[in-house]
Amino acid sequence: MNEATVLSTVLAGLYIDGQWRAGGERLTVTNPSTEEQLAIVTGGDARTVDEAVQAAQAAFGAWSKTTGAARAMILRKIASGVAARREHLMALQSSNNGKPGFEAAIDVDDVIATFNYYADLAEAADGQQNRAVELPSEAFSARLRREPCGVVGLIVPWNFPMVTTAWKLAPALAAGCCVLLKPSEVTPLAELELAQIIAGSGLPTGVFNLICGTGLAVGAPMSAHPGIAKVSFTGSNAVGVQVMQRAAETIKGVSLELGGKSSLLVMADADLDLAVELASGGGYFNAGQMCSATSRVLVAQDLLEPFLQRIVAKAQSIKVSGPLEEGSEMGPLVNHAQYQRVINHIEAGKEAGAHLLCGGKRPTAQPRGYFLEPAVFSQVPLDSALWREEIFGPVLCVRGFSSEAEAIALANDTQFGLVASVVSGDSETADRIANALHAGLVWINAPQVIFPQTAWGGYKQSSLGRELGPWGMQAFQEIKHVVRAL
Ligand code: NAD
């Protein structure tokens, strides 16, 4: 894989009604490994949001009436277009996000799987439309229809830009909705490439529109626009609240995928090597910039000391380098703001009395770029920000527990509830704990594998609704019952 070509020209960041447009605002996109400018992308505003919504509304009539089979054909074309551009999309993710090659490959393959999965679902939906509903009366009959909810707004963050886009875009198109997508202003390059692929997929003009730009210039008017029936948002809780507030003005449907403060529970009968591997993956994948990061590691008291020794050794062995360097295991954080935010959390944690056992500083071999050595903390006070808030960086907080009940209570003691992991040698114990955890997805002795067939989303303040699986498509559909007197 080669470094994505540095784009010296200004890239048009608006795709509206089948046309690329330059827009007004100029957004600088940087390479987090070098701190150098990677591209300039133009952004939109409230006026262009309105134009895109009008184009999508004009396309909706015809697109909403296409069969699932017709939509499936286009979704599969997009999937194969992504597969054909796999190496280039990986390179863009490495240059713009700092993802090492193996992580960029996981992202692109997930996108392909997601489009193919929703192609299958769209096709299957044809056979289920107008399904008869059993009624307790012979005087009436009823049939059930699922219809696309209209023009939808998709707002995505920077940490898994392509994946988050695919999880929203594929089910929205499968459902028959028309779309306005807003990438993160930090990482728009992969979505711009995806838009080129979509433009060549045979999707009718106006069904898919994209506007790059900042949250205030583009995301805010999308959230409030009366022509958008639903907003599907992934990002921070603070912005999620603003999206919900603006959407309230027009009683718009909203689904939210927000933050997390998830736990990995290492039970007394756990395989310690496996626990260390899973803790490392759960804390340091994507440089810890994961809503699903299991940044709290709860370890049975008898295993605490050996676990700490091994996780520190593991953290210190991770190769932190430019993502395209041979053997790179962890790239930089996405930008200076994120780097500084994580450093601030680390400093505040130390001041609160937590023990930093390793990492948490710039690697000496990397004088430039937003690189951070993976950190392990112990003795983290339960009321500290380090323990309670989402860090979104390569930082693990390890704590001992003396009973299963205490471990579950510690894991559930957060306003979030996205995911959790359990490591145990006993399947009954692991199942019992999984059932007691307040989380939308629990992995047992497994890395954070995600399949399009299983739901994504969490409890409490982590989510509103679920993505992926049939739920991901239902989120973009209205339910209609037609009842007839016989
Ligand atoms: P962010 O909330 O700052 O931005 C997310 C998106 O919202 C961006 O496109 C941004 O431009 C836009 N935005 C900003 N202000 C807006 C406004 N006022 N109105 C509408 N849109 C606006 O989040 P981020 O920093 O890009 O991403 C990190 C956050 O995303 C973390 O909190 C992480 O937990 C969360 N996240 C959650 C999931 C999940 O599935 N639960 C997945 C990935 C990331």
XYZ file of C-alpha atoms and ligand atoms in Angstrom:
530
model
C 0.000 0.000 0.000
C 1.332 3.437 -0.897
C 0.868 6.756 0.822
C -2.307 8.353 -0.575
C -1.279 11.037 -3.018
C -1.133 14.413 -1.349
C -3.874 16.403 -2.969
C -2.514 19.796 -3.908
C -5.675 21.059 -5.574
C -8.798 22.202 -3.755
C -11.337 19.370 -3.668
C -15.005 20.045 -4.277
C -16.750 18.955 -1.085
C -20.369 19.134 -2.226
C -22.175 16.522 -4.315
C -25.732 17.708 -4.918
C -28.228 16.369 -7.458
C -25.496 14.446 -9.258
C -23.157 17.455 -9.582
C -19.883 18.193 -7.831
C -19.738 21.739 -6.501
C -17.007 23.842 -4.962
C -18.953 25.521 -2.139
C -17.622 28.395 -0.064
C -15.724 27.582 3.119
C -12.261 26.025 2.793
C -11.477 23.222 5.216
C -7.900 22.132 5.773
C -7.470 18.370 6.079
C -4.241 17.257 7.743
C -2.156 14.124 7.975
C -1.901 13.364 11.715
C 1.401 11.506 11.294
C 3.199 14.473 9.763
C 1.014 17.419 10.839
C 1.148 18.491 7.176
C -1.742 19.600 5.016
C -3.199 16.679 3.087
C -5.898 18.519 1.160
C -8.220 21.485 1.112
C -11.880 20.550 0.876
C -14.684 23.029 0.341
C -17.670 23.060 2.659
C -21.339 23.973 2.458
C -23.814 26.015 4.472
C -27.529 26.311 5.235
C -28.321 27.350 1.646
C -26.604 24.348 0.079
C -28.208 22.055 2.681
C -31.566 23.374 1.484
C -30.642 22.748 -2.160
C -29.548 19.191 -1.384
C -32.774 18.510 0.517
C -34.809 19.781 -2.423
C -32.874 17.530 -4.828
C -33.414 14.561 -2.511
C -37.127 15.323 -2.174
C -37.474 15.472 -5.963
C -35.771 12.065 -6.284
C -37.737 10.456 -3.454
C -40.973 9.799 -5.364
C -39.377 7.466 -7.892
C -36.688 5.966 -5.642
C -39.110 5.112 -2.840
C -41.182 3.074 -5.309
C -38.285 0.941 -6.622
C -38.262 -2.715 -5.624
C -35.874 -4.078 -3.037
C -34.292 -6.136 -5.817
C -33.504 -2.969 -7.807
C -31.996 -1.288 -4.743
C -30.012 -4.451 -3.985
C -28.405 -4.356 -7.407
C -27.099 -0.828 -6.778
C -25.937 -1.620 -3.218
C -23.944 -4.581 -4.570
C -22.418 -2.324 -7.227
C -21.314 0.082 -4.511
C -19.835 -2.851 -2.541
C -17.895 -4.049 -5.558
C -16.789 -0.481 -6.313
C -15.400 -0.228 -2.789
C -13.689 -3.617 -3.196
C -12.102 -2.441 -6.464
C -10.761 0.717 -4.712
C -9.795 -1.162 -1.510
C -6.097 -0.251 -1.529
C -6.750 3.418 -2.265
C -9.444 3.671 0.420
C -7.068 2.024 2.902
C -4.376 4.549 1.978
C -6.799 7.433 2.525
C -7.745 6.074 5.965
C -4.070 5.772 6.858
C -3.186 9.254 5.636
C -6.236 11.080 6.969
C -6.909 9.050 10.153
C -3.493 7.602 10.923
C -4.790 4.011 10.862
C -2.146 1.273 10.364
C -2.744 -0.900 7.289
C -4.342 -3.812 9.147
C -6.888 -1.471 10.778
C -7.637 0.344 7.515
C -8.243 -3.062 5.875
C -10.733 -4.061 8.602
C -12.649 -0.819 8.006
C -12.854 -1.183 4.230
C -13.862 -4.857 4.458
C -16.574 -3.938 6.969
C -17.944 -1.388 4.498
C -18.091 -4.018 1.729
C -19.828 -6.518 4.053
C -22.354 -3.883 5.188
C -23.424 -2.888 1.654
C -23.734 -6.554 0.652
C -25.724 -7.402 3.798
C -28.260 -4.612 3.197
C -28.507 -5.651 -0.458
C -29.654 -9.080 0.779
C -32.073 -7.486 3.235
C -33.556 -5.157 0.599
C -34.123 -8.119 -1.695
C -35.712 -10.208 1.051
C -38.018 -7.305 1.978
C -39.828 -7.599 -1.381
C -41.313 -10.932 -0.278
C -42.444 -9.507 3.061
C -44.215 -6.361 1.846
C -48.009 -6.413 2.367
C -47.744 -9.311 4.813
C -51.182 -10.268 6.179
C -51.717 -9.459 9.852
C -53.838 -11.824 11.933
C -56.813 -10.047 13.520
C -59.226 -11.208 16.242
C -62.169 -10.366 13.929
C -63.395 -11.996 10.702
C -65.047 -8.764 9.613
C -61.697 -7.148 8.746
C -58.407 -7.947 7.056
C -55.104 -6.133 7.537
C -51.783 -5.992 5.754
C -48.472 -4.528 6.895
C -46.271 -2.312 4.771
C -42.872 -0.855 5.574
C -42.217 2.339 3.661
C -39.152 4.597 3.502
C -39.468 7.521 5.905
C -38.321 10.180 3.382
C -35.182 12.267 3.036
C -32.717 11.453 5.803
C -29.694 13.321 7.151
C -26.622 11.304 8.113
C -23.984 13.000 10.281
C -20.800 11.067 11.015
C -17.648 11.485 13.152
C -13.957 11.108 12.352
C -12.887 7.955 14.188
C -14.358 5.329 11.800
C -15.531 7.611 8.986
C -16.182 5.030 6.277
C -17.646 2.404 8.585
C -20.015 4.821 10.314
C -21.105 6.119 6.921
C -21.774 2.604 5.598
C -23.774 1.618 8.711
C -26.175 4.480 7.985
C -26.050 4.864 4.213
C -26.503 1.203 3.196
C -29.684 0.626 5.285
C -31.095 4.058 4.342
C -30.736 3.307 0.611
C -31.979 -0.270 1.133
C -35.095 1.139 2.816
C -35.737 3.460 -0.155
C -34.763 6.744 1.502
C -32.942 9.630 -0.160
C -29.875 10.852 1.674
C -27.855 13.900 2.630
C -24.537 12.814 4.172
C -22.260 15.090 6.192
C -18.765 13.702 6.803
C -16.615 14.963 9.654
C -14.657 18.051 8.645
C -11.574 16.310 10.115
C -11.705 13.222 7.868
C -13.783 13.752 4.706
C -11.426 12.109 2.181
C -12.703 8.512 2.319
C -16.324 9.661 2.011
C -15.436 11.845 -0.984
C -13.970 8.749 -2.628
C -17.057 6.737 -1.660
C -19.223 9.422 -3.264
C -17.265 8.982 -6.525
C -17.989 5.248 -6.349
C -21.689 5.904 -5.680
C -21.820 8.389 -8.563
C -20.782 5.551 -10.888
C -23.112 2.948 -9.399
C -26.276 3.742 -11.343
C -28.029 5.275 -8.328
C -30.558 7.791 -9.707
C -29.554 11.460 -9.511
C -30.527 13.194 -6.274
C -30.920 10.019 -4.181
C -27.488 10.490 -2.609
C -26.099 13.931 -1.760
C -23.070 14.885 0.281
C -22.008 18.158 1.863
C -18.703 18.553 3.679
C -18.419 21.241 6.314
C -18.340 22.055 9.980
C -21.027 21.021 12.435
C -22.384 24.530 12.800
C -22.390 25.365 9.080
C -23.888 22.090 7.834
C -24.860 19.714 10.687
C -26.979 22.268 12.533
C -29.140 23.288 9.539
C -29.536 19.605 8.652
C -30.827 18.863 12.165
C -33.420 21.637 11.903
C -34.461 21.315 8.233
C -38.196 20.617 7.914
C -37.630 18.611 4.700
C -35.483 16.037 6.508
C -37.631 13.320 8.062
C -34.939 11.772 10.210
C -31.395 12.492 11.368
C -29.056 9.641 12.137
C -26.111 11.010 14.112
C -22.919 9.453 15.442
C -20.628 11.577 17.579
C -20.226 13.125 20.978
C -22.978 13.376 23.589
C -22.730 17.172 23.688
C -23.481 17.457 19.971
C -26.069 14.644 20.147
C -28.061 16.788 22.579
C -27.916 19.750 20.167
C -29.048 17.582 17.243
C -31.990 16.327 19.314
C -32.934 19.850 20.391
C -32.924 21.189 16.819
C -34.798 18.139 15.531
C -37.482 18.660 18.181
C -38.720 21.781 16.371
C -40.132 19.644 13.539
C -40.674 16.397 15.530
C -37.994 14.805 13.382
C -36.974 11.205 13.985
C -33.520 11.009 15.590
C -31.182 8.118 16.159
C -28.004 8.684 18.101
C -24.772 6.717 18.548
C -22.784 8.519 21.220
C -20.035 7.959 23.737
C -19.016 5.080 25.968
C -17.096 4.147 29.103
C -17.039 0.413 28.730
C -15.468 -2.336 30.840
C -13.576 -5.533 30.257
C -14.068 -7.972 33.146
C -11.279 -10.467 33.826
C -12.703 -13.170 36.074
C -10.628 -15.317 38.455
C -10.749 -18.309 36.076
C -9.677 -16.291 33.018
C -6.853 -17.222 30.671
C -4.429 -14.403 31.503
C -2.746 -14.292 28.079
C -6.138 -13.986 26.404
C -7.190 -11.294 28.899
C -4.081 -9.227 28.130
C -4.624 -9.565 24.359
C -8.269 -8.523 24.648
C -7.506 -5.645 27.030
C -4.858 -4.362 24.636
C -7.186 -4.610 21.610
C -10.105 -3.090 23.517
C -8.011 -0.160 24.735
C -5.520 0.570 21.992
C -7.165 -0.331 18.642
C -7.537 2.863 16.572
C -5.252 4.497 19.183
C -8.103 4.098 21.676
C -10.337 6.447 19.648
C -13.290 4.097 19.866
C -16.718 4.677 21.359
C -16.511 0.971 22.255
C -13.097 1.204 23.966
C -13.047 -1.014 27.050
C -10.996 1.583 28.882
C -11.966 0.233 32.309
C -10.334 -3.135 32.976
C -11.713 -4.904 36.050
C -9.543 -7.781 37.241
C -10.203 -10.443 39.895
C -8.024 -9.464 42.867
C -5.885 -12.655 42.749
C -4.933 -11.950 39.127
C -4.410 -8.202 39.517
C -0.617 -8.117 40.024
C 0.277 -10.591 37.231
C -2.230 -8.894 34.940
C -0.724 -5.459 35.580
C 2.790 -6.753 34.874
C 1.697 -8.317 31.599
C -0.463 -5.465 30.336
C 2.356 -2.977 31.003
C 4.784 -5.216 29.093
C 2.253 -5.529 26.278
C 1.648 -1.738 26.123
C 5.399 -1.090 26.033
C 5.860 -3.601 23.199
C 3.365 -1.902 20.862
C 5.030 -0.266 17.887
C 3.733 3.298 17.718
C 4.695 4.771 14.368
C 3.554 6.222 11.077
C 0.754 3.921 9.906
C 2.535 2.943 6.710
C 5.788 2.009 8.425
C 6.592 -1.700 8.415
C 5.093 -3.406 11.499
C 3.169 -0.345 12.718
C 0.688 -1.394 15.411
C -0.629 1.985 16.507
C -0.789 5.251 14.606
C -1.218 8.817 15.863
C -4.321 10.413 17.347
C -6.405 12.163 14.711
C -5.413 15.799 15.326
C -3.855 18.227 17.756
C -7.136 18.926 19.585
C -7.654 15.235 20.310
C -4.005 14.760 21.326
C -4.222 17.663 23.767
C -7.556 16.440 25.144
C -6.060 13.024 25.960
C -2.896 14.567 27.487
C -5.137 16.770 29.666
C -7.047 13.709 30.882
C -3.772 11.951 31.711
C -2.451 14.956 33.669
C -5.756 15.399 35.518
C -5.751 11.680 36.353
C -2.266 11.914 37.860
C -3.311 14.959 39.892
C -6.371 13.046 41.128
C -4.027 10.372 42.551
C -4.116 7.697 39.836
C -0.843 5.781 39.253
C 0.510 5.982 35.715
C 2.381 2.692 35.208
C 3.555 3.328 31.639
C 3.070 5.453 28.519
C 0.964 8.577 28.236
C 3.675 10.615 26.544
C 5.079 11.248 23.069
C 7.391 8.422 21.899
C 10.962 9.729 21.549
C 11.203 8.196 18.068
C 8.291 10.374 16.862
C 9.146 14.070 17.204
C 6.301 15.061 14.863
C 2.723 13.866 14.573
C 0.106 13.257 17.260
C 1.673 10.067 18.587
C 1.127 8.877 22.140
C 2.563 5.848 23.930
C -0.223 3.549 25.166
C -0.869 4.213 28.856
C -1.825 1.960 31.777
C -3.177 3.457 35.000
C -3.919 1.709 38.303
C -5.362 3.045 41.567
C -7.738 5.313 39.664
C -10.163 7.097 42.030
C -13.760 6.163 41.259
C -14.858 9.800 41.242
C -12.072 10.997 38.895
C -12.719 12.134 35.316
C -10.215 9.489 34.203
C -12.524 6.767 35.544
C -15.850 8.357 34.656
C -15.408 10.202 31.337
C -14.732 8.976 27.834
C -11.000 9.549 27.162
C -10.946 8.592 23.454
C -7.232 7.822 23.484
C -4.903 4.878 24.260
C -5.461 4.849 28.026
C -6.437 1.836 30.160
C -7.578 2.141 33.792
C -7.095 -1.145 35.656
C -8.794 -1.953 38.949
C -9.169 -5.071 41.120
C -12.447 -6.550 42.380
C -13.179 -9.125 45.037
C -16.554 -10.531 43.943
C -18.606 -11.004 40.797
C -21.254 -8.657 42.203
C -18.643 -5.925 42.761
C -17.313 -6.336 39.209
C -20.800 -5.998 37.713
C -21.594 -2.998 39.917
C -18.345 -1.252 38.903
C -18.969 -1.941 35.213
C -22.551 -0.660 35.358
C -21.648 2.434 37.380
C -21.594 4.891 34.444
C -24.069 6.980 32.486
C -22.972 5.066 29.373
C -23.806 1.504 28.320
C -22.401 0.794 24.879
C -20.447 -2.485 25.106
C -18.599 -4.765 27.535
C -16.240 -7.753 27.419
C -15.988 -10.733 29.741
C -13.012 -13.081 30.018
C -13.771 -16.272 31.890
C -12.970 -19.967 31.645
C -16.505 -20.888 32.611
C -19.285 -20.335 30.080
C -22.062 -20.224 32.690
C -20.242 -17.529 34.670
C -19.590 -15.545 31.498
C -23.236 -15.799 30.361
C -24.531 -14.807 33.804
C -22.305 -11.713 33.811
C -23.147 -10.832 30.204
C -26.837 -10.906 31.105
C -26.273 -8.614 34.108
C -24.274 -5.936 32.268
C -26.040 -2.807 31.036
C -24.555 -2.805 27.539
C -25.885 -3.247 24.019
C -23.170 -5.688 22.971
C -21.148 -8.050 25.174
C -18.198 -10.082 23.898
C -17.214 -13.257 25.766
C -13.556 -14.294 25.386
C -13.665 -12.550 22.012
C -12.097 -9.506 20.420
C -14.419 -6.694 19.368
C -15.746 -8.444 16.277
C -18.726 -6.731 14.664
C -21.015 -8.390 12.131
C -23.614 -6.466 10.102
C -26.163 -9.070 11.256
C -25.881 -8.108 14.966
C -27.257 -4.884 16.407
C -24.995 -1.938 17.228
C -25.944 0.507 19.981
C -26.104 0.756 23.718
C -28.035 1.425 26.894
C -28.447 4.689 28.765
C -26.696 7.744 27.301
C -24.693 5.783 24.725
C -27.436 5.492 22.128
C -30.940 6.138 20.973
C -32.003 3.264 18.734
C -29.898 0.539 17.147
C -27.870 0.319 13.960
C -27.021 -2.743 11.854
C -29.148 -5.879 11.485
C -32.789 -5.487 10.455
C -33.077 -2.749 13.126
C -30.685 -0.574 11.116
C -33.064 -0.653 8.130
C -36.250 -0.351 10.211
C -34.824 2.882 11.613
C -35.362 4.410 8.154
C -38.866 3.000 7.628
C -42.395 3.944 8.566
C -44.886 1.204 9.430
C -48.228 1.297 7.694
C -51.191 -1.000 8.359
C -53.981 -1.132 5.791
C -57.209 -2.402 7.364
C -60.137 -3.365 5.144
C -63.749 -4.223 5.992
C -64.631 -7.576 4.452
P -18.554 15.351 17.300
O -19.824 15.230 18.058
O -17.679 16.498 17.577
O -18.863 15.427 15.729
C -19.605 14.438 15.080
C -20.213 15.016 13.808
O -21.172 16.021 14.192
C -19.207 15.732 12.900
O -19.561 15.508 11.560
C -19.393 17.203 13.265
O -19.044 18.097 12.245
C -20.895 17.240 13.530
N -21.333 18.357 14.375
C -20.605 19.109 15.241
N -21.392 20.048 15.821
C -22.637 19.873 15.321
C -23.895 20.511 15.546
N -24.016 21.530 16.390
N -24.989 20.049 14.896
C -24.891 18.995 14.043
N -23.732 18.370 13.776
C -22.620 18.793 14.398
O -17.804 13.955 17.489
P -16.362 13.533 16.967
O -15.362 14.240 17.809
O -16.302 13.653 15.489
O -16.353 11.968 17.319
C -16.030 11.466 18.566
C -17.278 11.104 19.345
O -18.102 10.227 18.578
C -16.966 10.356 20.625
O -17.727 10.857 21.686
C -17.391 8.921 20.315
O -17.746 8.164 21.434
C -18.528 9.129 19.383
N -18.738 7.927 18.555
C -19.759 7.073 18.852
C -19.947 5.910 18.106
C -21.070 4.940 18.415
O -21.343 4.090 17.582
N -21.708 5.010 19.560
C -19.095 5.629 17.052
C -18.042 6.514 16.775
C -17.881 7.666 17.538
